[in-house]
Amino acid sequence: MSQDLDQAPAIRVRHLSHRYGAREVLRDVSFDVGHGEIFGFIGPNGAGKTTTIRVMATLLEPSTGRVEIDGLDVTIDPEKVRRAIGYMPDHAGVYERITVREFLEFFADAYQVPDPNVVEVVLELTDLKKLDGRLVAEMSKGMKQRLQVARILLHDPKVLILDEPASDLDPRARIELRDLLLELRDLGKTIFLSSHILTELSDVCTSIGILERGQLVIAGPIAAIGEELARRGRSDAAAAMAASGAAEAGPGTTRGPELTPGGAAIPAAAQRRLKLRVLGDSRLVVPLLAGGVGVHRVEPAPGGLLTVDYSGDERFVADVVRHLVSQGVGVVGVEPERNELERIFLEVTRGELQ
Amino acid sequence: MSAQTGTASIPPPPPEASLLSRARWALSRLRRDPNPVWMRELRQSARLQRTPVILMTVTVAMALLICSIGGVASVTAEPARVGVGVFHTFFTLAFALVTWLGPAVAASTIAGEKNGRTWEALALTGLPPAQIARGKFLAAYTYIALYLVMLAPVGALPFLFGGVTATEVILAFLCCFVLAALAVAFGLALSSKFQSSAAAIIVTLLITLITSLLLYFGFGVALSFPVHEQWPAVPGGPPVWLPTAWVRADLGLRYLAFLVVLPAVGVLVPAWLFYEVTIANLAGPSDDRSTRLRVWTIISALALAGACAVVQLTTRELEWALAQICFLFTFFAFVIFMVAGEPLGPSRRVRIAWERTGRSRAVRALGPGVVPATTWVLALLLVTFTSCIGVGLLSVKPGTERDVLVLFAGQLLAFLVFLCGLSAFFRARAEGATTPRVLLLVTMLTTGIGP
């Protein structure tokens, strides 16, 4: 039994569905989050993220399906689940007319934490020690959010569930929160993080789940999802090329995969954009790339900048750089226009109104 | 251990410990490990700078008013009459203070947590809803009690004029404290239902204003005349008659029935209801919100039937028997209205909890569900009405009076049985609790006006 519990993922969601009256907000959502992971739960507003989180936090009983936190069913063992999770709701409020220390002391009492030093430890961990005598009302939003994180750490939960934790924060506070989350992951916490700000998630998440219109579109480690999408793209492209080649050459003729300037097979069907910065006049570089396999468009700009629209994966980018260097071009900057998470999100979602 | 008070917790006594040691442990826990919600609320209130200013203003204004009334009246009237007048003026104002301020203060507490988006954090700490409700109650009650304590020296002024005894003044203050508790509990029960503190305060004040005026003129002024008829030493007309009656009325069965049993039932039944409603509203929608309310319904119905029997056996008059039937009718109409919001059945969480704890079929029958709820109400209707009719038949004169009693009680009982079935019918066909309750209310009002 204990072995089963050890093997159980930190969060297990199986066939989760929920309705509000006649409106179905979640449909057959299933995913796992391993221990020690930072899982980013992504989706547009109204996709069902908060409903999923409220079910996980025992605040809502699902219409159907099962959710387990650290092996405990949220429907059957809500009290035990509450001891195992720290939940920070979206736009969570604070008690304004008490000090930081008093705020944490209250929640330590409410959680019935037996350790008398817990408030000190949490103040140290979250870097709030220097503010412990300050009234909560006088704190910045970023500090209040930090205080919320401190609150959910008091009872030492295994799983932290954060709903849009950085939605109202300025860039500095976001960076500080990100660093704090990474520190917590190093302490062995599993963090479930929902957001629709992809850059916020891409810096910290090890795995993601994308929810659209109440359905889970994809879930898993970011790298694995990226590879899977690229694989799917390649097979789609190969199928498309095979079909067009067959049409040109007639029945029984096949054609091998197209190669990039560096010789790699043409990758994903999705079009991407790459920004390059080269030494000298970028217009002189255009003929070296234009018309190359996988290259759709090359656009020079002042300051040695070049924008390249292409189809392919990271190997394509490496090939382009290698090719330019071999032709004597000084490449001083390479920047994919979107990060991996944004690309995945755009590829797997349809962007319809939720 | 309480981080807020900085005291270590005392380990609970072993299961075989005596009742006395358990009571000692409970008392020391109360002192060293108080309700965390109450402690936090007190800390917050202590930082509210306007509280001492308001307290001082109210006390000074009250002192000036009472002294002015006393000063002006004592020019023409004898001191004893002035003392009585000042006594009734002061406690009328104190009544207004506790019945308006109490619910308003309480109404903003729980709704304020939801409004301020702190409720979910508090609910997920694992604090039971009952403990949160008690903490909120204690916080609001402390605030109101502070006003009463501040006003105590002013309240003692009538005693200096004469006409009232010190015991009457003390008992009147006791009534104020009890009313304050009831008012705060009422405000909390309403507050627990609302998401916005502004809406909670407005609705609470509207209801409180009407109810307090009805109470003041109905139970205060109007009821003082029959009390005066019963006990001539108690003056008829002045509203604050209960403390005077406790001191001056002759001891006997009627004293026990009207001045002890009825006030006790009249306070305990609604206070318990407000407490249970608050807890039920604080619990999650999948939790068992019904069992405690069902226990309240059963015990209250039986207690009311018992109180009615005591009063009837004391008075032995048809008018009292009919009044009791009317009172039971009102009680059950309210209970049926409550049952109209009952869940269709127990949630999966409740069913699993029952199985785990091995709850018996009898205990499960008290739980959520339209069918058990309706069955209980029907059973209680039959038991209480039968007992009321039975006691009435034994005590009223044979002949016409008995016929009137049976026909009157029978008609109301039949209507309540119809309402009960209708409520279950509405609930079984609706998604939530609001529609059946609205439909039931419309039905009750229509049938109330029609005949």
Tab-separated table of N, CA and C in Angstrom, chain B residues 286-395:
chain	number	residue	atom	x	y	z
B	286	SER	N	-20.733	20.217	-1.252
B	286	SER	CA	-20.758	18.749	-1.255
B	286	SER	C	-20.765	18.179	0.157
B	287	ASP	N	-20.606	19.027	1.151
B	287	ASP	CA	-20.583	18.540	2.542
B	287	ASP	C	-22.000	18.300	3.045
B	288	ASP	N	-22.074	17.663	4.197
B	288	ASP	CA	-23.373	17.401	4.808
B	288	ASP	C	-23.844	18.666	5.530
B	289	ARG	N	-24.738	19.379	4.887
B	289	ARG	CA	-25.250	20.606	5.504
B	289	ARG	C	-26.600	20.369	6.174
B	290	SER	N	-27.110	19.147	6.093
B	290	SER	CA	-28.496	18.910	6.498
B	290	SER	C	-28.654	18.326	7.892
B	291	THR	N	-27.720	17.442	8.290
B	291	THR	CA	-27.943	16.673	9.522
B	291	THR	C	-28.152	17.582	10.739
B	292	ARG	N	-27.278	18.566	10.877
B	292	ARG	CA	-27.386	19.434	12.064
B	292	ARG	C	-28.688	20.235	12.042
B	293	LEU	N	-29.074	20.685	10.838
B	293	LEU	CA	-30.330	21.439	10.744
B	293	LEU	C	-31.535	20.537	11.035
B	294	ARG	N	-31.392	19.273	10.630
B	294	ARG	CA	-32.489	18.321	10.895
B	294	ARG	C	-32.623	18.089	12.402
B	295	VAL	N	-31.481	17.973	13.080
B	295	VAL	CA	-31.514	17.786	14.545
B	295	VAL	C	-32.180	19.000	15.192
B	296	TRP	N	-31.810	20.195	14.679
B	296	TRP	CA	-32.448	21.416	15.210
B	296	TRP	C	-33.966	21.336	15.006
B	297	THR	N	-34.386	20.928	13.804
B	297	THR	CA	-35.824	20.878	13.507
B	297	THR	C	-36.542	19.944	14.473
B	298	ILE	N	-35.966	18.764	14.658
B	298	ILE	CA	-36.638	17.763	15.496
B	298	ILE	C	-36.726	18.251	16.942
B	299	ILE	N	-35.583	18.676	17.475
B	299	ILE	CA	-35.575	19.072	18.893
B	299	ILE	C	-36.412	20.333	19.112
B	300	SER	N	-36.314	21.286	18.172
B	300	SER	CA	-37.089	22.525	18.331
B	300	SER	C	-38.593	22.242	18.260
B	301	ALA	N	-38.980	21.393	17.313
B	301	ALA	CA	-40.407	21.083	17.181
B	301	ALA	C	-40.929	20.450	18.472
B	302	LEU	N	-40.127	19.519	19.002
B	302	LEU	CA	-40.567	18.849	20.233
B	302	LEU	C	-40.552	19.828	21.420
B	303	ALA	N	-39.535	20.691	21.467
B	303	ALA	CA	-39.457	21.682	22.558
B	303	ALA	C	-40.629	22.656	22.486
B	304	LEU	N	-40.961	23.089	21.259
B	304	LEU	CA	-42.079	24.014	21.106
B	304	LEU	C	-43.397	23.343	21.500
B	305	ALA	N	-43.526	22.074	21.085
B	305	ALA	CA	-44.748	21.343	21.458
B	305	ALA	C	-44.838	21.214	22.984
B	306	GLY	N	-43.679	20.961	23.611
B	306	GLY	CA	-43.642	20.857	25.073
B	306	GLY	C	-44.008	22.179	25.737
B	307	ALA	N	-43.434	23.271	25.208
B	307	ALA	CA	-43.729	24.594	25.770
B	307	ALA	C	-45.209	24.924	25.606
B	308	CYS	N	-45.749	24.569	24.440
B	308	CYS	CA	-47.176	24.816	24.187
B	308	CYS	C	-48.032	24.042	25.202
B	309	ALA	N	-47.618	22.799	25.466
B	309	ALA	CA	-48.379	21.978	26.412
B	309	ALA	C	-48.350	22.602	27.812
B	310	VAL	N	-47.169	23.083	28.218
B	310	VAL	CA	-47.032	23.715	29.543
B	310	VAL	C	-47.955	24.931	29.639
B	311	VAL	N	-47.911	25.773	28.588
B	311	VAL	CA	-48.733	26.984	28.591
B	311	VAL	C	-50.213	26.617	28.612
B	312	GLN	N	-50.588	25.618	27.806
B	312	GLN	CA	-52.003	25.244	27.715
B	312	GLN	C	-52.517	24.675	29.041
B	313	LEU	N	-51.695	23.839	29.639
B	313	LEU	CA	-52.117	23.252	30.921
B	313	LEU	C	-52.190	24.322	32.016
B	314	THR	N	-51.412	25.395	31.833
B	314	THR	CA	-51.450	26.493	32.797
B	314	THR	C	-52.695	27.360	32.601
B	315	THR	N	-52.985	27.687	31.328
B	315	THR	CA	-54.088	28.625	31.064
B	315	THR	C	-55.445	27.929	30.954
B	316	ARG	N	-55.475	26.773	30.277
B	316	ARG	CA	-56.697	25.974	30.035
B	316	ARG	C	-57.762	26.806	29.308
B	317	GLU	N	-57.338	27.655	28.366
B	317	GLU	CA	-58.275	28.487	27.615
B	317	GLU	C	-58.165	28.176	26.126
B	318	LEU	N	-59.300	28.297	25.419
B	318	LEU	CA	-59.341	27.985	23.991
B	318	LEU	C	-58.440	28.954	23.205
B	319	GLU	N	-58.491	30.259	23.593
B	319	GLU	CA	-57.717	31.268	22.863
B	319	GLU	C	-56.221	30.908	22.856
B	320	TRP	N	-55.732	30.443	24.008
B	320	TRP	CA	-54.321	30.071	24.085
B	320	TRP	C	-54.042	28.850	23.215
B	321	ALA	N	-54.964	27.907	23.221
B	321	ALA	CA	-54.783	26.692	22.399
B	321	ALA	C	-54.720	27.064	20.921
B	322	LEU	N	-55.592	27.987	20.488
B	322	LEU	CA	-55.597	28.402	19.083
B	322	LEU	C	-54.320	29.177	18.755
B	323	ALA	N	-53.885	30.014	19.708
B	323	ALA	CA	-52.647	30.775	19.498
B	323	ALA	C	-51.459	29.825	19.326
B	324	GLN	N	-51.453	28.759	20.115
B	324	GLN	CA	-50.350	27.795	20.006
B	324	GLN	C	-50.368	27.070	18.660
B	325	ILE	N	-51.579	26.736	18.185
B	325	ILE	CA	-51.705	26.073	16.876
B	325	ILE	C	-51.160	27.020	15.791
B	326	CYS	N	-51.532	28.293	15.903
B	326	CYS	CA	-51.040	29.290	14.936
B	326	CYS	C	-49.516	29.377	14.996
B	327	PHE	N	-48.974	29.345	16.191
B	327	PHE	CA	-47.532	29.437	16.365
B	327	PHE	C	-46.832	28.224	15.732
B	328	LEU	N	-47.378	27.042	15.989
B	328	LEU	CA	-46.812	25.827	15.387
B	328	LEU	C	-46.912	25.877	13.866
B	329	PHE	N	-48.031	26.418	13.367
B	329	PHE	CA	-48.216	26.546	11.922
B	329	PHE	C	-47.101	27.418	11.323
B	330	THR	N	-46.828	28.548	11.981
B	330	THR	CA	-45.772	29.459	11.493
B	330	THR	C	-44.418	28.753	11.515
B	331	PHE	N	-44.159	28.047	12.593
B	331	PHE	CA	-42.891	27.330	12.710
B	331	PHE	C	-42.729	26.321	11.569
B	332	PHE	N	-43.761	25.525	11.326
B	332	PHE	CA	-43.648	24.483	10.302
B	332	PHE	C	-43.634	25.076	8.887
B	333	ALA	N	-44.338	26.192	8.709
B	333	ALA	CA	-44.275	26.845	7.390
B	333	ALA	C	-42.830	27.256	7.104
B	334	PHE	N	-42.135	27.758	8.132
B	334	PHE	CA	-40.729	28.126	7.967
B	334	PHE	C	-39.870	26.892	7.697
B	335	VAL	N	-40.135	25.817	8.435
B	335	VAL	CA	-39.356	24.577	8.253
B	335	VAL	C	-39.544	24.045	6.832
B	336	ILE	N	-40.771	24.075	6.327
B	336	ILE	CA	-41.034	23.584	4.964
B	336	ILE	C	-40.304	24.471	3.946
B	337	PHE	N	-40.279	25.762	4.222
B	337	PHE	CA	-39.553	26.691	3.358
B	337	PHE	C	-38.059	26.320	3.342
B	338	MET	N	-37.521	25.955	4.504
B	338	MET	CA	-36.116	25.539	4.577
B	338	MET	C	-35.875	24.256	3.801
B	339	VAL	N	-36.800	23.312	3.952
B	339	VAL	CA	-36.650	22.000	3.309
B	339	VAL	C	-36.720	22.131	1.781
B	340	ALA	N	-37.375	23.187	1.299
B	340	ALA	CA	-37.463	23.384	-0.157
B	340	ALA	C	-36.082	23.596	-0.778
B	341	GLY	N	-35.093	23.946	0.042
B	341	GLY	CA	-33.735	24.128	-0.479
B	341	GLY	C	-32.832	22.936	-0.211
B	342	GLU	N	-33.406	21.850	0.198
B	342	GLU	CA	-32.647	20.639	0.537
B	342	GLU	C	-32.023	20.016	-0.727
B	343	PRO	N	-30.784	19.468	-0.634
B	343	PRO	CA	-30.257	18.766	-1.804
B	343	PRO	C	-31.121	17.549	-2.141
B	344	LEU	N	-31.076	17.151	-3.415
B	344	LEU	CA	-31.915	16.013	-3.815
B	344	LEU	C	-31.510	14.735	-3.083
B	345	GLY	N	-30.233	14.630	-2.807
B	345	GLY	CA	-29.748	13.446	-2.086
B	345	GLY	C	-28.350	13.707	-1.575
B	346	PRO	N	-27.770	12.769	-0.823
B	346	PRO	CA	-26.409	12.987	-0.313
B	346	PRO	C	-25.391	12.958	-1.451
B	347	SER	N	-24.348	13.780	-1.330
B	347	SER	CA	-23.294	13.794	-2.350
B	347	SER	C	-22.428	12.545	-2.182
B	348	ARG	N	-21.537	12.339	-3.178
B	348	ARG	CA	-20.653	11.176	-3.112
B	348	ARG	C	-19.762	11.277	-1.869
B	349	ARG	N	-19.314	12.497	-1.586
B	349	ARG	CA	-18.453	12.721	-0.409
B	349	ARG	C	-19.168	12.308	0.878
B	350	VAL	N	-20.435	12.679	0.989
B	350	VAL	CA	-21.206	12.362	2.198
B	350	VAL	C	-21.428	10.853	2.297
B	351	ARG	N	-21.777	10.241	1.160
B	351	ARG	CA	-22.051	8.790	1.181
B	351	ARG	C	-20.810	8.011	1.612
B	352	ILE	N	-19.655	8.426	1.060
B	352	ILE	CA	-18.413	7.719	1.421
B	352	ILE	C	-18.085	7.942	2.899
B	353	ALA	N	-18.296	9.157	3.368
B	353	ALA	CA	-18.038	9.448	4.796
B	353	ALA	C	-18.936	8.591	5.682
B	354	TRP	N	-20.182	8.417	5.284
B	354	TRP	CA	-21.099	7.575	6.057
B	354	TRP	C	-20.597	6.132	6.102
B	355	GLU	N	-20.179	5.657	4.914
B	355	GLU	CA	-19.724	4.260	4.861
B	355	GLU	C	-18.480	4.062	5.721
B	356	ARG	N	-17.569	5.028	5.657
B	356	ARG	CA	-16.325	4.909	6.425
B	356	ARG	C	-16.576	4.917	7.921
B	357	THR	N	-17.481	5.787	8.347
B	357	THR	CA	-17.718	5.905	9.790
B	357	THR	C	-18.795	4.934	10.272
B	358	GLY	N	-19.326	4.155	9.338
B	358	GLY	CA	-20.316	3.138	9.710
B	358	GLY	C	-21.582	3.738	10.313
B	359	ARG	N	-22.044	4.832	9.710
B	359	ARG	CA	-23.277	5.462	10.227
B	359	ARG	C	-24.485	4.538	10.042
B	360	SER	N	-25.314	4.524	11.061
B	360	SER	CA	-26.505	3.666	11.007
B	360	SER	C	-27.545	4.265	10.063
B	361	ARG	N	-28.530	3.454	9.721
B	361	ARG	CA	-29.597	3.930	8.819
B	361	ARG	C	-30.367	5.084	9.452
B	362	ALA	N	-30.494	5.025	10.778
B	362	ALA	CA	-31.240	6.087	11.475
B	362	ALA	C	-30.514	7.423	11.354
B	363	VAL	N	-29.185	7.381	11.512
B	363	VAL	CA	-28.410	8.629	11.415
B	363	VAL	C	-28.407	9.136	9.978
B	364	ARG	N	-28.312	8.195	9.021
B	364	ARG	CA	-28.328	8.591	7.612
B	364	ARG	C	-29.653	9.243	7.233
B	365	ALA	N	-30.701	8.805	7.924
B	365	ALA	CA	-32.024	9.371	7.620
B	365	ALA	C	-32.104	10.855	7.988
B	366	LEU	N	-31.166	11.295	8.835
B	366	LEU	CA	-31.143	12.718	9.195
B	366	LEU	C	-30.390	13.551	8.161
B	367	GLY	N	-29.690	12.850	7.249
B	367	GLY	CA	-28.802	13.528	6.314
B	367	GLY	C	-29.512	14.167	5.136
B	368	PRO	N	-28.708	14.634	4.141
B	368	PRO	CA	-29.275	15.354	3.011
B	368	PRO	C	-30.215	14.478	2.169
B	369	GLY	N	-31.186	15.124	1.588
B	369	GLY	CA	-32.132	14.417	0.708
B	369	GLY	C	-33.549	14.933	0.881
B	370	VAL	N	-34.228	15.111	-0.226
B	370	VAL	CA	-35.595	15.655	-0.163
B	370	VAL	C	-36.531	14.662	0.524
B	371	VAL	N	-36.363	13.386	0.181
B	371	VAL	CA	-37.303	12.386	0.715
B	371	VAL	C	-37.196	12.268	2.245
B	372	PRO	N	-35.971	12.039	2.799
B	372	PRO	CA	-35.918	11.970	4.275
B	372	PRO	C	-36.353	13.269	4.948
B	373	ALA	N	-35.986	14.409	4.332
B	373	ALA	CA	-36.355	15.693	4.948
B	373	ALA	C	-37.870	15.832	5.016
B	374	THR	N	-38.539	15.520	3.909
B	374	THR	CA	-40.002	15.658	3.871
B	374	THR	C	-40.655	14.674	4.833
B	375	THR	N	-40.095	13.471	4.891
B	375	THR	CA	-40.663	12.459	5.795
B	375	THR	C	-40.571	12.935	7.247
B	376	TRP	N	-39.406	13.500	7.585
B	376	TRP	CA	-39.241	13.993	8.957
B	376	TRP	C	-40.252	15.090	9.273
B	377	VAL	N	-40.419	16.014	8.335
B	377	VAL	CA	-41.345	17.125	8.589
B	377	VAL	C	-42.759	16.592	8.775
B	378	LEU	N	-43.143	15.649	7.915
B	378	LEU	CA	-44.495	15.082	8.036
B	378	LEU	C	-44.686	14.396	9.391
B	379	ALA	N	-43.666	13.630	9.787
B	379	ALA	CA	-43.761	12.926	11.070
B	379	ALA	C	-43.869	13.923	12.225
B	380	LEU	N	-43.042	14.968	12.174
B	380	LEU	CA	-43.071	15.972	13.251
B	380	LEU	C	-44.391	16.734	13.272
B	381	LEU	N	-44.906	17.005	12.077
B	381	LEU	CA	-46.209	17.681	11.993
B	381	LEU	C	-47.277	16.883	12.729
B	382	LEU	N	-47.291	15.588	12.415
B	382	LEU	CA	-48.312	14.727	13.029
B	382	LEU	C	-48.141	14.663	14.542
B	383	VAL	N	-46.887	14.479	14.980
B	383	VAL	CA	-46.631	14.335	16.426
B	383	VAL	C	-47.006	15.617	17.176
B	384	THR	N	-46.501	16.760	16.696
B	384	THR	CA	-46.711	18.009	17.438
B	384	THR	C	-48.176	18.443	17.403
B	385	PHE	N	-48.790	18.339	16.232
B	385	PHE	CA	-50.195	18.763	16.153
B	385	PHE	C	-51.084	17.831	16.981
B	386	THR	N	-50.765	16.546	16.922
B	386	THR	CA	-51.571	15.600	17.713
B	386	THR	C	-51.444	15.926	19.205
B	387	SER	N	-50.207	16.179	19.629
B	387	SER	CA	-50.020	16.466	21.063
B	387	SER	C	-50.708	17.775	21.439
B	388	CYS	N	-50.614	18.768	20.556
B	388	CYS	CA	-51.221	20.069	20.852
B	388	CYS	C	-52.745	19.933	20.918
B	389	ILE	N	-53.298	19.182	19.942
B	389	ILE	CA	-54.760	18.995	19.936
B	389	ILE	C	-55.172	18.195	21.179
B	390	GLY	N	-54.371	17.158	21.485
B	390	GLY	CA	-54.684	16.313	22.637
B	390	GLY	C	-54.708	17.105	23.933
B	391	VAL	N	-53.650	17.894	24.146
B	391	VAL	CA	-53.584	18.709	25.374
B	391	VAL	C	-54.725	19.722	25.382
B	392	GLY	N	-55.012	20.284	24.217
B	392	GLY	CA	-56.102	21.265	24.112
B	392	GLY	C	-57.434	20.630	24.461
B	393	LEU	N	-57.689	19.414	23.941
B	393	LEU	CA	-58.960	18.729	24.210
B	393	LEU	C	-59.115	18.424	25.700
B	394	LEU	N	-57.991	18.116	26.325
B	394	LEU	CA	-58.039	17.808	27.763
B	394	LEU	C	-58.323	19.046	28.608
B	395	SER	N	-57.894	20.222	28.089
B	395	SER	CA	-57.943	21.417	28.930
B	395	SER	C	-59.098	22.367	28.624
